[in-house]
Amino acid sequence: MNLSARNASSFSEFQIDAPQLTKILTYPRFSQEEYLLRLKELESLGVTSLYTGGRTMLDGIRIAGKGCVGIVIRAKSGKNTYALKIRRLDANRRTMRDEVRLHTIANAAGVGPRLESCTDNFVLMEFIDGQSIIDWARGEITQEDTRSVIHSILEQCYSLDRAGLDHGELSKIDNHVLVHGQKASIIDFESASTIRKTSNVSAAGQSLLVSGAVANMITRVLPCDRESAIRALKTYKWDQTRVNFENLLALV
Ligand SMILES: Nc1ncnc2c1ncn2[C@@H]1O[C@H](COP(=O)(O)OP(=O)(O)OP(=O)(O)O)[C@@H](O)[C@H]1O
Ligand SMILES: [Mg+2]
């Protein structure tokens, strides 16, 4: 994806070896050895520059996002712009390979930012130009947008259920869905599993329609009978059929 004119002014481009980026590449503590290794990995991914800018501030630098495992920043490879997830040095895993394996299964089901490539310390993927669902829900949302976003999320959850991949963190939906326009993207597959029973629709449905901060804000705009939602979710949980799924969708 190319940088849109709207955002071009708020992002600054830096060569990958620019001093401003050293702490981003080896967050939270600098290591010369790791830094040099990581520059080589970026070259192998064809990444030539990174763009500071975005909604999250990290040590005085704006970035796209931050979690316990990774720092996410816009990156340029060839003519395209991607999201680059950088493994933190204090992450509870040595490589990003397992996350990529699970994310690949999600992509095959048509879910998640499209993966481009990866190394041990980096994942290069489609950049989602959106905001977390919790920030989105805090803004001025229309009934039409809200319905469309909920349907988009639940359809993706249904696809994951069909594919046998349990995301694992959709009961804490706040930072695991990015909303862009009337669409949504489920992100971060590090806790996903092909072994656990799938509960994507159940977990997301619960946090979108039944309880928690996001559900409270959504149901204020788009009234949905709580008891009916709980019943529909229960029925689907035990028998994950399309008919039961559509009975849930029909409530919103
Ligand atoms: N493809 C993407 N496009 C744009 N922004 C993204 C993308 N992927 C992640 N982000 C941003 O970066 C943040 C951190 O990403 P992610 O959740 O994958 O990291 P994490 O370290 O695994 O987080 P956590 O500690 O919650 O598990 C997200 O909340 C989101 O704001
Ligand atoms: Mg994570």
PDB file of C-alpha atoms in Angstrom, residues 8 101 112 205:
ATOM      1  CA  ALA A   8       2.211  11.444   4.087  1.00  0.00           C
ATOM      2  CA  ARG A 101       2.968 -20.000  11.245  1.00  0.00           C
ATOM      3  CA  GLY A 112      -5.560 -10.884   9.323  1.00  0.00           C
ATOM      4  CA  GLY A 205     -19.499 -11.842  20.320  1.00  0.00           C
TER       5      GLY A 205
END
